Coordinates of C-alpha atoms and ligand atoms in Angstrom, one line a residue:
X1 CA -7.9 -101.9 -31.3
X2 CA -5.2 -99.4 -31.5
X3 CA -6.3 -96.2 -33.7
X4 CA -3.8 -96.0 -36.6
X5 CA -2.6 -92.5 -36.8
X6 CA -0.7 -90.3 -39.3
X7 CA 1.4 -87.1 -38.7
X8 CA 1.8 -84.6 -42.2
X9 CA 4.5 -82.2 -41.3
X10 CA 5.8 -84.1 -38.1
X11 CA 9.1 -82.2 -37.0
X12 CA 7.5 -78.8 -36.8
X13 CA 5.8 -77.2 -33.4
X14 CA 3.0 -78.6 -34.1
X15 CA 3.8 -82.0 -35.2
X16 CA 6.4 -82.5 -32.0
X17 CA 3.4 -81.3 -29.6
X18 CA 1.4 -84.2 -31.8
X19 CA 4.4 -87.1 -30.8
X20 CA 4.2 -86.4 -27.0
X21 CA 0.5 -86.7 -27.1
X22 CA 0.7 -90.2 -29.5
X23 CA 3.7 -91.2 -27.1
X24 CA 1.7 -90.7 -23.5
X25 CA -0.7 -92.6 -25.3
X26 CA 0.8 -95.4 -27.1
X27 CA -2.0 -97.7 -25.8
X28 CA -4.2 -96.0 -28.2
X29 CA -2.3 -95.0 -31.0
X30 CA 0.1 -97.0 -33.2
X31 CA 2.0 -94.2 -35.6
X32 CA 1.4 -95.8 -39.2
X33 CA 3.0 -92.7 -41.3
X34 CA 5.1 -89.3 -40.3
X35 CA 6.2 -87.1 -42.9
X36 CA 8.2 -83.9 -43.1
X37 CA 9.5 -81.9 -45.9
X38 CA 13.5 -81.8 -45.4
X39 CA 14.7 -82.4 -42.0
X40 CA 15.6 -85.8 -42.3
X41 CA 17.5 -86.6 -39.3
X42 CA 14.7 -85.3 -36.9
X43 CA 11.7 -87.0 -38.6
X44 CA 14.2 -90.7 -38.2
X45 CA 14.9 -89.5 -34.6
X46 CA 11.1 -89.4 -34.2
X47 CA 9.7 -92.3 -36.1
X48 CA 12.2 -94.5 -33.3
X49 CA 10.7 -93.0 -30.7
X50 CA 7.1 -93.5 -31.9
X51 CA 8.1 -96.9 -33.7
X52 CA 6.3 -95.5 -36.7
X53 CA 6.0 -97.8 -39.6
X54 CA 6.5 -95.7 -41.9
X55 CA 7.9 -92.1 -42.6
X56 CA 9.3 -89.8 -45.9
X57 CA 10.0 -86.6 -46.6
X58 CA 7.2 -84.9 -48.9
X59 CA 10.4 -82.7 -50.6
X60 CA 11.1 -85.9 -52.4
X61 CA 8.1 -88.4 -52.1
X62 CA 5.0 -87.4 -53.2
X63 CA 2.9 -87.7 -50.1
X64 CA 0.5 -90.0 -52.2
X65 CA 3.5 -92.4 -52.8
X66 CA 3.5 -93.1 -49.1
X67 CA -0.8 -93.3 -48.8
X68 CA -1.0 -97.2 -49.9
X69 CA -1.7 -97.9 -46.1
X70 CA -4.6 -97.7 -43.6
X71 CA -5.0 -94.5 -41.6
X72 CA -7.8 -93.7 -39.5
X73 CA -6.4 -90.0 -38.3
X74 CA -3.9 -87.6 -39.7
X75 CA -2.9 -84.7 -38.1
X76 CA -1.7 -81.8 -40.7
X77 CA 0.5 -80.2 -38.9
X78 CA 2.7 -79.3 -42.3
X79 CA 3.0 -75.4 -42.5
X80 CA 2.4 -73.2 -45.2
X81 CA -0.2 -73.4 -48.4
X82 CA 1.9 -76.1 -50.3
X83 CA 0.0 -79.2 -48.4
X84 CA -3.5 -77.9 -49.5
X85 CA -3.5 -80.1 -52.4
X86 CA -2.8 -83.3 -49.9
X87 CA -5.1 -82.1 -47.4
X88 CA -8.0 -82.1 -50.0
X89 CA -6.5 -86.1 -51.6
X90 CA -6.6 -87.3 -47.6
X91 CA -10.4 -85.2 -47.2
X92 CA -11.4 -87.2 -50.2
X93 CA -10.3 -90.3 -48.6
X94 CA -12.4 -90.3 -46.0
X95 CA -10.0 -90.3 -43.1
X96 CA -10.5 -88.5 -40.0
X97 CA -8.4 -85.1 -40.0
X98 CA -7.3 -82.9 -37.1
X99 CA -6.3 -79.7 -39.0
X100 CA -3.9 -77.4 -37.3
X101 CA -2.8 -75.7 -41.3
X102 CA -5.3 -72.7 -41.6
X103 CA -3.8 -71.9 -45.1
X104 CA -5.3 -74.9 -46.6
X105 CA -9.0 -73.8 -44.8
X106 CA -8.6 -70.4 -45.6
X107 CA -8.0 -71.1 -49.4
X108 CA -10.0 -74.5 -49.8
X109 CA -12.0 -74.7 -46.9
X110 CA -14.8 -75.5 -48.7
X111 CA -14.1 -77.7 -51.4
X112 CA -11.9 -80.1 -48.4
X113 CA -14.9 -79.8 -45.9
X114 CA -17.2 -81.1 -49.3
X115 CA -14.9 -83.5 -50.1
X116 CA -15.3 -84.5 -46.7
X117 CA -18.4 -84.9 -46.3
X118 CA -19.3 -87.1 -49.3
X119 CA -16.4 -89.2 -48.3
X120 CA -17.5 -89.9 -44.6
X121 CA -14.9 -88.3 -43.4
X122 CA -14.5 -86.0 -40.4
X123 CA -12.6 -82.8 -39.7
X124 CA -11.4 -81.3 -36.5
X125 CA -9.9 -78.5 -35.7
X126 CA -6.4 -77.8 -34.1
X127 CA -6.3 -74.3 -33.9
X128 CA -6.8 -73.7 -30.6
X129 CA -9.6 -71.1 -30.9
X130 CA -11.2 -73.1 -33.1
X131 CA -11.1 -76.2 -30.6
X132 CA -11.9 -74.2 -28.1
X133 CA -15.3 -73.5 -30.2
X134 CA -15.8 -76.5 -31.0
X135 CA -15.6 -77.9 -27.4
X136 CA -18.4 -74.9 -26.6
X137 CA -20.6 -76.4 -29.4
X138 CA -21.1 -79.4 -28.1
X139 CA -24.0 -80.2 -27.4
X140 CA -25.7 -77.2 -28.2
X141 CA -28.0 -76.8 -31.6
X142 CA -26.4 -74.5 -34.1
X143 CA -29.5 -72.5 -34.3
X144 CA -28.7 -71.1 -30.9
X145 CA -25.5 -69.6 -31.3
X146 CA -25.7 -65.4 -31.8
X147 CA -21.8 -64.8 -31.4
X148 CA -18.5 -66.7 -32.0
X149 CA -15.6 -64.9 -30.4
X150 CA -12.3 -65.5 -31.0
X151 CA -9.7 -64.2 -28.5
X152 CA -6.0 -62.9 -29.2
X153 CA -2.8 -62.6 -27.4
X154 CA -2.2 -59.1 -29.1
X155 CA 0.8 -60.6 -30.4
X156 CA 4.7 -60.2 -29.9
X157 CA 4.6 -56.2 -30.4
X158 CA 1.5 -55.4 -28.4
X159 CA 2.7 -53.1 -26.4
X160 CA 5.3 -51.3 -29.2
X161 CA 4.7 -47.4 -30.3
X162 CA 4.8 -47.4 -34.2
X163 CA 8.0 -45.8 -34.2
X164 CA 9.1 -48.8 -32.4
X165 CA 7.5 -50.6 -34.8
X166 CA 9.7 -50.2 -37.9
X167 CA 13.1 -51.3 -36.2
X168 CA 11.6 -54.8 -34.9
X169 CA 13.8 -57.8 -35.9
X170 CA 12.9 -61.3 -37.0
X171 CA 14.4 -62.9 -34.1
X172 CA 12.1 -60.3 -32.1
X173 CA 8.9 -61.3 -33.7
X174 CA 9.4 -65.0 -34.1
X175 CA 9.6 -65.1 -30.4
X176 CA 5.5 -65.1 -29.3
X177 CA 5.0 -63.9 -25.6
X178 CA 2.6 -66.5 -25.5
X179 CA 3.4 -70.1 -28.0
X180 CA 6.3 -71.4 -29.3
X181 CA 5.4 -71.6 -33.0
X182 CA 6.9 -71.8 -36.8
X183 CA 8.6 -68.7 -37.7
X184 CA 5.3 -68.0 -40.3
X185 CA 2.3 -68.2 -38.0
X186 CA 4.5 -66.5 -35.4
X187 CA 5.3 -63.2 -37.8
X188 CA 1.4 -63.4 -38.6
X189 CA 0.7 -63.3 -34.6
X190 CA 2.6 -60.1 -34.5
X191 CA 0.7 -58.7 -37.1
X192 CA -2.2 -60.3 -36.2
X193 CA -3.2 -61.2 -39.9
X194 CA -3.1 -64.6 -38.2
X195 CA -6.8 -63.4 -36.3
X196 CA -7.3 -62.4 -39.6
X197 CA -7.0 -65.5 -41.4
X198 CA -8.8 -67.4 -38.0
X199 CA -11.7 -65.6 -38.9
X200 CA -11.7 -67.1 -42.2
X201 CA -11.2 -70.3 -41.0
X202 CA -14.3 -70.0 -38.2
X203 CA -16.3 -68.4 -41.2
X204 CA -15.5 -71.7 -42.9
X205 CA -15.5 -74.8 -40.4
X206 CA -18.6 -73.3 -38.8
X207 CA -20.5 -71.5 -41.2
X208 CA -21.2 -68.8 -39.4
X209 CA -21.8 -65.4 -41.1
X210 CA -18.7 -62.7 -40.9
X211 CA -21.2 -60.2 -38.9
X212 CA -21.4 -63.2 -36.1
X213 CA -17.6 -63.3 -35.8
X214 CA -16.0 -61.0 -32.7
X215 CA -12.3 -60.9 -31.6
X216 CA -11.4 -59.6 -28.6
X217 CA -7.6 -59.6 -27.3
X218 CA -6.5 -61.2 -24.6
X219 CA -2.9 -61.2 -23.0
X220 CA -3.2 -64.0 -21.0
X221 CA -3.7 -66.6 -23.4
X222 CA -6.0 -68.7 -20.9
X223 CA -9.5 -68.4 -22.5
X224 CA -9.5 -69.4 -26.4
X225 CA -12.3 -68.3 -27.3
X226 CA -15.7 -67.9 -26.5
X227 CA -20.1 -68.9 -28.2
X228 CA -22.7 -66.6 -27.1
X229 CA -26.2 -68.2 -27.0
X230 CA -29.3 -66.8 -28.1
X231 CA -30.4 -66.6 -24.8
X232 CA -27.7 -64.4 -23.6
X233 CA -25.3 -67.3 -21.9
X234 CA -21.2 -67.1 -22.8
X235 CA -19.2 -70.6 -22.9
X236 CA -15.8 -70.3 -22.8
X237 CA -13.1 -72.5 -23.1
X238 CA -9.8 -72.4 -20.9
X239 CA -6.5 -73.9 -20.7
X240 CA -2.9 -73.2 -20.3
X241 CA -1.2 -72.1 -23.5
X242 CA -0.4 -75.5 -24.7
X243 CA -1.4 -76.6 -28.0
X244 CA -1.2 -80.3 -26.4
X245 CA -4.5 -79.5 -25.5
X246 CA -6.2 -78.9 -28.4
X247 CA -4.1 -81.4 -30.6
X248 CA -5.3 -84.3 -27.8
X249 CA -8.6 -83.6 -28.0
X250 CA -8.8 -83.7 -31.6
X251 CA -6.7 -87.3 -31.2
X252 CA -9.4 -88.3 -28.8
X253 CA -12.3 -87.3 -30.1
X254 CA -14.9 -87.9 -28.6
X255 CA -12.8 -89.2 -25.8
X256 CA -10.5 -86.9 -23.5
X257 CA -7.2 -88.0 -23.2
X258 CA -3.8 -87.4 -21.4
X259 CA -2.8 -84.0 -23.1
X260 CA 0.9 -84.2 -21.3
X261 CA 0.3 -80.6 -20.6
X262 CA -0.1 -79.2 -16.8
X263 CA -3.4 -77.8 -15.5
X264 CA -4.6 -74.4 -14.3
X265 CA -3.5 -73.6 -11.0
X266 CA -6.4 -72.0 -9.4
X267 CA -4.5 -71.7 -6.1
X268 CA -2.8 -69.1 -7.1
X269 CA -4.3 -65.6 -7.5
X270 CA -4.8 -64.0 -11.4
X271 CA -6.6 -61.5 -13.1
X272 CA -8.1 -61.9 -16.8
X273 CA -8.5 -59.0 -19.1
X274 CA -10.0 -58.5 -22.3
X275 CA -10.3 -55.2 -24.7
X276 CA -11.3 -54.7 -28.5
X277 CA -8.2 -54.9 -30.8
X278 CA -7.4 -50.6 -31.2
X279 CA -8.6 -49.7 -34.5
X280 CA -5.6 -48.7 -37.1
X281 CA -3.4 -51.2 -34.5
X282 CA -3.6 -54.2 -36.8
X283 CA -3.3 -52.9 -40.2
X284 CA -3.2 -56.8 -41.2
X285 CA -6.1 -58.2 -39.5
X286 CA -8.1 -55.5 -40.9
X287 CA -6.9 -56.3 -44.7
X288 CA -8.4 -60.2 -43.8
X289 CA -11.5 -59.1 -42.3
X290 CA -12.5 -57.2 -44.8
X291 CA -11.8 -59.8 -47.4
X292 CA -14.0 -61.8 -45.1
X293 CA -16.8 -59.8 -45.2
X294 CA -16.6 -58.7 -49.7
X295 CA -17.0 -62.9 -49.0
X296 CA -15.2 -63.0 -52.4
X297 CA -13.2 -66.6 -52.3
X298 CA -10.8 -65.8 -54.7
X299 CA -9.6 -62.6 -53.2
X300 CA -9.1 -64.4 -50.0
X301 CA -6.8 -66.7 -51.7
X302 CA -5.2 -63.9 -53.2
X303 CA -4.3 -62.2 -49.8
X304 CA -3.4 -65.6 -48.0
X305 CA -0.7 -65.6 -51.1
X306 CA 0.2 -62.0 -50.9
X307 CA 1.1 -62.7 -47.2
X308 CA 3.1 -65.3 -47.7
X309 CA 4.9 -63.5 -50.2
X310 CA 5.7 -60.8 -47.6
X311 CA 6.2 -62.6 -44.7
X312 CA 9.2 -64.7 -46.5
X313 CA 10.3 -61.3 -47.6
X314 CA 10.8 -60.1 -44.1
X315 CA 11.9 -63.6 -42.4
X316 CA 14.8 -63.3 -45.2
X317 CA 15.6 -59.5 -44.0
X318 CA 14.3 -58.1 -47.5
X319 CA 11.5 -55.7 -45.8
X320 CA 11.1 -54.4 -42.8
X321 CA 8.2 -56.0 -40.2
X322 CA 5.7 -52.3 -41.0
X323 CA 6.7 -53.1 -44.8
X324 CA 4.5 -56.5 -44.4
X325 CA 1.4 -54.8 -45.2
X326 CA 1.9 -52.1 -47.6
X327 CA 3.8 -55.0 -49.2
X328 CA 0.3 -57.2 -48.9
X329 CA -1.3 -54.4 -50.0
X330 CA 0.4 -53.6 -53.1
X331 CA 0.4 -57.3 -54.7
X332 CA -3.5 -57.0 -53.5
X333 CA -3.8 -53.9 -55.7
X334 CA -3.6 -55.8 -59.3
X335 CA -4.8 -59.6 -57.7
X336 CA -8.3 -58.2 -56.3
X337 CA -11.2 -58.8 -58.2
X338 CA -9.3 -60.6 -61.4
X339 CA -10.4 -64.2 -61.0
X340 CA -13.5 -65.5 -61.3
X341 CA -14.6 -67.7 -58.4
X342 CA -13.1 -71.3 -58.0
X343 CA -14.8 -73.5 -58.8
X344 CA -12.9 -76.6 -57.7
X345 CA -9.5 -77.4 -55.7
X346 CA -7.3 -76.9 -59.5
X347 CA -8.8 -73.6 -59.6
X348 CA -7.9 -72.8 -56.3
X349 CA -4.0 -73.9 -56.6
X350 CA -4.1 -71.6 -59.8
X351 CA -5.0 -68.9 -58.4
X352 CA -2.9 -69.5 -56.1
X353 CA 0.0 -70.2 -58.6
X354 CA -1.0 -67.1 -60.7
X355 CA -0.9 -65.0 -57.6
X356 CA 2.4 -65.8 -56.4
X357 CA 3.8 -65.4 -59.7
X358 CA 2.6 -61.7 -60.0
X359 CA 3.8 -60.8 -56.2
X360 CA 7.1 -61.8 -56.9
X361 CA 7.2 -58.6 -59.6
X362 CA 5.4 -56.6 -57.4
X363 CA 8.2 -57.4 -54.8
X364 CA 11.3 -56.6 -56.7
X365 CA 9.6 -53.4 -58.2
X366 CA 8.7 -52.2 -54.2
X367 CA 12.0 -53.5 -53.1
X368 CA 13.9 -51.4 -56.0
X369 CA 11.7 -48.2 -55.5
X370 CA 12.4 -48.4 -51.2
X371 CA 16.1 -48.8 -52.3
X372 CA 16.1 -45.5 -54.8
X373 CA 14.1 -43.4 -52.1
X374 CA 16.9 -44.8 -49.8
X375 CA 19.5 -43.3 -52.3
X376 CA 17.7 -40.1 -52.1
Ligands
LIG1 P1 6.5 -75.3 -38.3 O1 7.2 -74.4 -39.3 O2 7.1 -75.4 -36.9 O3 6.5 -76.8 -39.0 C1 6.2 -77.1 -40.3 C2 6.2 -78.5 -40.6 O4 5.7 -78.6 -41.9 C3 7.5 -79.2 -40.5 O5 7.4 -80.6 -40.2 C4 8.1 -79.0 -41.9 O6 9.0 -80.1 -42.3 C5 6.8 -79.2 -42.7 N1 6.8 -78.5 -44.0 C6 7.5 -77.4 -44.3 N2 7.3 -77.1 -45.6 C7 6.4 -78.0 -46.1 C8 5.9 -78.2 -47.4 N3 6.2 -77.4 -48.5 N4 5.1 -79.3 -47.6 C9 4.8 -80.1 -46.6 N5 5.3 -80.0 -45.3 C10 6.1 -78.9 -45.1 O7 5.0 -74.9 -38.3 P2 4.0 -75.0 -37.1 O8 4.0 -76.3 -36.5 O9 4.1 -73.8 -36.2 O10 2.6 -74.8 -37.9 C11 2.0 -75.8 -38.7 C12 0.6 -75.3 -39.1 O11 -0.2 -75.3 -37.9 C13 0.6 -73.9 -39.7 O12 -0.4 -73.9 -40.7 C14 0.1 -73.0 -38.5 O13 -0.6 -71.9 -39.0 C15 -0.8 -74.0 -37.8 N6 -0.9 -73.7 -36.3 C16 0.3 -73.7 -35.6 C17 0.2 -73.4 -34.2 C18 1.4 -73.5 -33.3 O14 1.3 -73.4 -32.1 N7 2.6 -73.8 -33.9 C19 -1.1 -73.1 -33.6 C20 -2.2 -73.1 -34.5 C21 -2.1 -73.4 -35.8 P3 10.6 -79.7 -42.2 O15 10.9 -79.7 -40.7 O16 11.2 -80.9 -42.8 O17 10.8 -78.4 -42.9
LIG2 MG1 -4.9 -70.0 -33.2

């Protein structure tokens, strides 16, 4: 019997990577649901293709109001930290999710992976480092693993000065060396608050300790991460630089199946290299991994908000790209260490709400003072 299979945020990078895999594998999959948020013509373009049953766009349907149907997999694929709430409702549903949105782990992680749980329900990740540790788990007891380490391209700007830095454009930094993603995750690869917030989400999906989480960067893009064993041994996982990969074997699970995507070539010579992100490089990554390790949830929901704030703010040309995190920074200023701990998904989205409410001040008060020292 065919596995019925859902797509939350369908006409994005992620969610068009997720179609070729359900089309090369049709025999498998029938598409009951796809969803977007606006972009109407694309989602009907891909619902033929797919011969979905059923598709809407969230901007004007609840997603609930299209739920009254069997699913066995979804794939959230939506972008952002609006879904989190209908990540949690389809957690406590008991389906079978393949998460590529890290917002919604890094802000609720816990309370979806509960929800979960007592539901029967399964969660697997997307994120290709996260897949990639997941693949190297298998198999092997948790009480084994000493190290998980995440690699990094280094991101759009790796190999920018700071003075070269502060002229970058958005069309510069949406443009990954690497991926072709979203504008948002791609503005939070060049600043690399997207390791950041992959740490979170490792801390989270694994639960593993901040002081067993590693990052290394690595150019190449070829191994996506890497579990050290107890007993000294390194797994690694490697692939081409195709999130087909991961998204199939999350379809598939436990089954491996056609990915679409082409293999390594190991007929042709290539070199691998790794270093340690520079310290003071990654001004962003730093803020998350620090909230990491204070461990306190509600800060961590805080920055994820204060980021968003500031990436729209420079995808819209209001800040410059070095502006992201003293931007961050300065909405983190006021939001750290004024909410208590959530203790529930509502108290998440309100600190959520409360947060973004504050930013936007903090915004127009930074943008009005960079504008008078302008003036200067
Ligand atoms: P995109 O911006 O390309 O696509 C976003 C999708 O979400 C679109 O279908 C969009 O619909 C929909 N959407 C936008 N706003 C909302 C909203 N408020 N509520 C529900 N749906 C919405 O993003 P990506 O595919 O790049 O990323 C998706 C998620 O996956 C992100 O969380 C990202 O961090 C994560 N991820 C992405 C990777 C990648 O390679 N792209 C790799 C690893 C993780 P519409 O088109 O109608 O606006
Ligand atoms: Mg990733």
């Amino acid at each position: 019997m065919k596995r019925k299979a859902a797509v939350i945020g369908a006409t994005g990078s992620i969610g068009c990577q997720t179609a070729d895999v359900l089309y090369a594998n049709s025999d498998r999959f029938e598409t009951v649901l796809l969803t977007a948020h606006e972009h109407s013509s694309e989602l009907e373009c891909m619902a033929g293709r797919l011969k979905a049953k059923r598709w809407g766009l969230t901007s004007t349907t609840p997603l609930s109001a299209l739920l009254d149907i069997d699913i066995d997999i979804a794939v959230i694929a939506a972008s952002g930290s609006s879904a989190t709430r209908d990540i949690y409702e389809l957690a406590k549903r008991g389906i079978t999710l393949a998460i590529a949105n890290k917002e919604s782990i890094v802000m609720a992680g816990k309370f979806i992976t509960a929800a979960a749980k007592q539901s029967g329900g399964v969660i697997l990740p997307v994120d290709s480092e996260h897949s990639a540790i997941f693949q190297c788990l298998k198999g092997n007891d948790q009480k084994y693993v000493s190290r998980l380490v995440l690699t990094a391209s280094g991101g759009a700007f790796r190999s920018f000065s700071p003075a070269e830095l502060k002229d970058v454009t958005v069309k510069q930094a949406i443009e990954h060396p690497n991926w072709k993603m979203g504008k948002k995750i791609s503005v939070d690869s060049a600043t690399m608050m997207n390791k950041g917030l992959e740490l979170i989400e490792a801390s989270c999906l694994f639960d593993i300790p901040p002081d067993k989480l590693d990052v290394v960067i690595h150019p190449e893009s070829l191994i996506h991460s890497f579990v050290a064993f107890t007993d000294s041994s390194v797994l690694a996982q490697a692939a081409l630089a195709d999130m087909r990969i991961p998204i199939a074997y999350a379809l598939g699970y436990p089954d491996r199946i056609d990915s679409c995507a082409k293999e390594v070539d190991f007929t042709i010579p290539f070199n691998l290299t790794f270093h340690p992100p520079e310290k003071g490089r990654y001004p962003c990554f730093e803020l998350a991994k620090a909230a990491l390790i204070a461990g306190r949830q509600a800060d961590i929901i805080a920055l994820n908000a204060a980021n968003d704030i500031a990436v729209s703010a420079f995808l819209t040309n209001r800040i410059g790209f070095t502006m992201i995190k003293p931007v961050v920074e300065k909405i983190l200023m006021r939001e750290y260490n004024l909410y208590s701990e959530p203790n529930n998904i509502d108290e998440v989205l309100d600190i959520d709400r409360s947060v973004r409410s504050h930013a936007a001040e903090v915004l127009e008060k930074f943008l009005q003072k960079s504008f008078e020292l302008e003036s200067l």
